[in-house]
Amino acid sequence: MPGRRLQPAIGGLVVALGIATMHYVGMSAFKVPGNIRWDFAFVAASLGSGAVFSIMAMQVAVHGLHAKSWLVAVALLTAAICSLHFTAMAGVEIVENPAIAVPTSTISDGWLALAVTCATLVVLGLGLAAIVLDIRDSRRSEVEVGRLRELANASVEGLLICDGDSIVDCNTSLAELCGRSGADLAGQPLKTCFADEVVVKELLARPNEVLETNLLHADGSISPVELIAKPISFSRGLRYVVAVRDLTDRKRAEREIHFLAHHDALTGLPNRNTFHSRLNQLIAAKQSGFAVLYLDLDRFKEVNDLFGHAIGDAVLRSVADRVTAGLSNGETMARLGGDEFAILSPGTATSAQASKLAERVIGSMHSGSDDGEMRPISTSIGIALFPQDGTDSEALLSHADTALYCAKADGRNTFRLYDADMGAEAREKRLLEHDLRTAIEQRQLHLFFQPQQGVTSEDVSGFEALLRWRHPERGDVSPGVFIPIAEETGSILDIGRWVLREACREASTWENRLRIAVNVSAVQLYEPDFAREVHAILLETGLSPHLLEIEITETALVRDLNRALAALRQVKALGVCIAMDDFGTGYSSLSNLRAFPFDKIKIDGSFIRSVNSNEQAAAIVRAVLGLGRGLRLPVLAEGVETDAELEFLRNEACDEVQGYLLGRPAPIEVFRRMTHPGQESKTISLAS
Ligand code: C2E
Ligand code: MG
Ligand code: MG
């Protein structure tokens, strides 16, 4: 009955009782010619010493810590027998008494021999039976232990059997896990496997509780494990089975999840959340002064469009690597999303220091370009300083953003430090930009149309579609204001698509098959899908391609002449006409006129308005008209406001005109007479 503290003592008493019974029964069979007297003090002493030694023998046998403890137990058991026997014999006194006759034999020799033989045979028989039982028992337990071992080895978890804190056995999983064999571990203390002694103590003191610690390997390395101990009764007593679960994979997964939650997967930089919490930490620590730098890559969208997303990703990674390589200790770069990055620089307290840092960052973008043919990418940077530009994260970030906006507006590849003056203008732009994003859904955009007509004929030849934005609070916002903003933010793509679709849809309903001219921004032209989109819209609205004219300004072409040319050729291949808008204001490059497949030149209105007062303007208009004739391109004069201007253009054999004199831009209903001949125009007051 293992597990009970008093069992060895009770067992020892049973053994002592056995020895005493044997001794005193023997003595009572002793026949001498005299009286046997017992000294009861010796009797008690004999019983006492027998009991004490027996109990000690049992105690050592069951709980002996040493492998050879059983030898001590044997010696103690011998001491129990001898001490009881000899002490009892010392208390015997025989007083001679001749009156007592000792019979020569109590039983006859024959019977005695028989009895001794029988007793001997019984003892031998019992001995043999015990041996047979013992062999059978040990075979059975061998089979059982073998089965248990197989079962234990099949377990994926490591298993240790310990006696106290010393290891008795282990399974193969554990041996593999710590790189030691079971034989090496047997007899070793638990701290061979688990260096943390506090955990070892807790493990045995609180069975069934899960603990985490490190497993010591044979080579001195460690790995995280989870332990749980369970008490079991095993052969000679109470043992513990310790299950050891390897946590390496789980810990790695946890680390990865933690990393992903705080970092950007593409560049490995801290992400937006981490950036915000570091910024808040710096603010909370009342750091003497630090700088927030907002970075936005210049024309990154083009990289993606031209080279594909894989190269775009590579560029982002290389930007992250180059910039972080140039940062000093304590400076953190984070990726906020897309092509936006931010740098926190504790210790950068003055404008001069911040400017140096920004220059370093811009410089590091160009250093050692290893991207082959790819153009080096540049970045614009906006800087806000704590505490002068803001004492909370919201103010700092919004001011850094404002400064970034100004850096972009000032030609990119540069940095700007926030100052309060830039705030108002940039904020205004930001607000417009924000409202513009929802303008389509909110139905705030609509089209006005302005007629175009031949100089000599009275009939209208087509209309130009001009975009209008009625802002719910600001009223009408001029396209001269919002189109550049939409181009900067990219919302021109959606807006331009909407304009093209609306204009084509409108024109397709006209009874009179008139041309519709639509202004197209450079940003749209450089979209890889532009021609396909135009085609889709023509199919969708059913407008014949030759009735559509696309107006492009020269500035749209110069950014990348080859791409612009490719895009215009594709559009032209659809049968769509292309007009060069605002000619005279931009580069007015003759080589562009020749190289691009234009169908028409539109002279900018600013020249027309001065033809009668300014000789130079008149000369320019004449020259452009001559150019058109030479290149066989019709010329349209914009902004014709007076009869005198019209007269001049007629004399100079201009082809077409457009301007307030012939009609101000207005809703199409105003021109119903022209689009649907024979029907009356509605009277609508002109808004523009
Ligand atoms: P634009 O394409 O050169 O358009 C002609 C501009 O001159 C229009 O200004 C028109 O209202 C104005 N205009 C027409 N006749 C006269 C006149 O006799 N006198 C004066 N003073 N002005 C006249 P608006 O509508 O303000 O548009 C300005 C510019 O905004 C346009 O110049 C065009 O570049 C751009 N824009 C307009 N709508 C769109 C559009 O849908 N998409 C794109 N990308 N740009 C557009
Ligand atoms: Mg135009
Ligand atoms: Mg124009």
Tab-separated table of C-alpha atoms in Angstrom, residues 71 161 182 241 255 278 308 340 342 360 433 435 459 482 488 498 529 548 572 592 598 616 634 680 684:
chain	number	residue	atom	x	y	z
A	71	LEU	CA	21.552	-3.855	1.773
A	161	ILE	CA	9.048	9.282	-14.676
A	182	GLY	CA	17.156	7.373	-21.440
A	241	VAL	CA	4.927	11.296	-14.598
A	255	ARG	CA	6.307	35.605	-32.431
A	278	ARG	CA	5.639	55.104	-30.520
A	308	GLY	CA	3.966	45.999	-62.650
A	340	GLU	CA	3.549	56.552	-47.553
A	342	ALA	CA	6.994	58.180	-41.716
A	360	ARG	CA	19.935	62.816	-45.803
A	433	GLU	CA	-9.823	67.215	-52.211
A	435	ASP	CA	-15.152	66.667	-50.809
A	459	ASP	CA	-24.526	76.177	-88.090
A	482	PHE	CA	-10.596	71.569	-58.711
A	488	GLU	CA	-2.822	65.483	-57.945
A	498	TRP	CA	-17.636	59.914	-65.608
A	529	ASP	CA	-6.184	51.167	-69.955
A	548	LEU	CA	-15.961	62.066	-80.306
A	572	LYS	CA	-6.936	57.396	-82.857
A	592	ASN	CA	5.098	67.859	-81.106
A	598	PHE	CA	-3.660	65.637	-84.058
A	616	GLN	CA	1.938	90.536	-81.333
A	634	PRO	CA	-8.077	72.775	-89.047
A	680	GLU	CA	-37.836	74.745	-79.258
A	684	ILE	CA	-32.706	78.551	-68.885
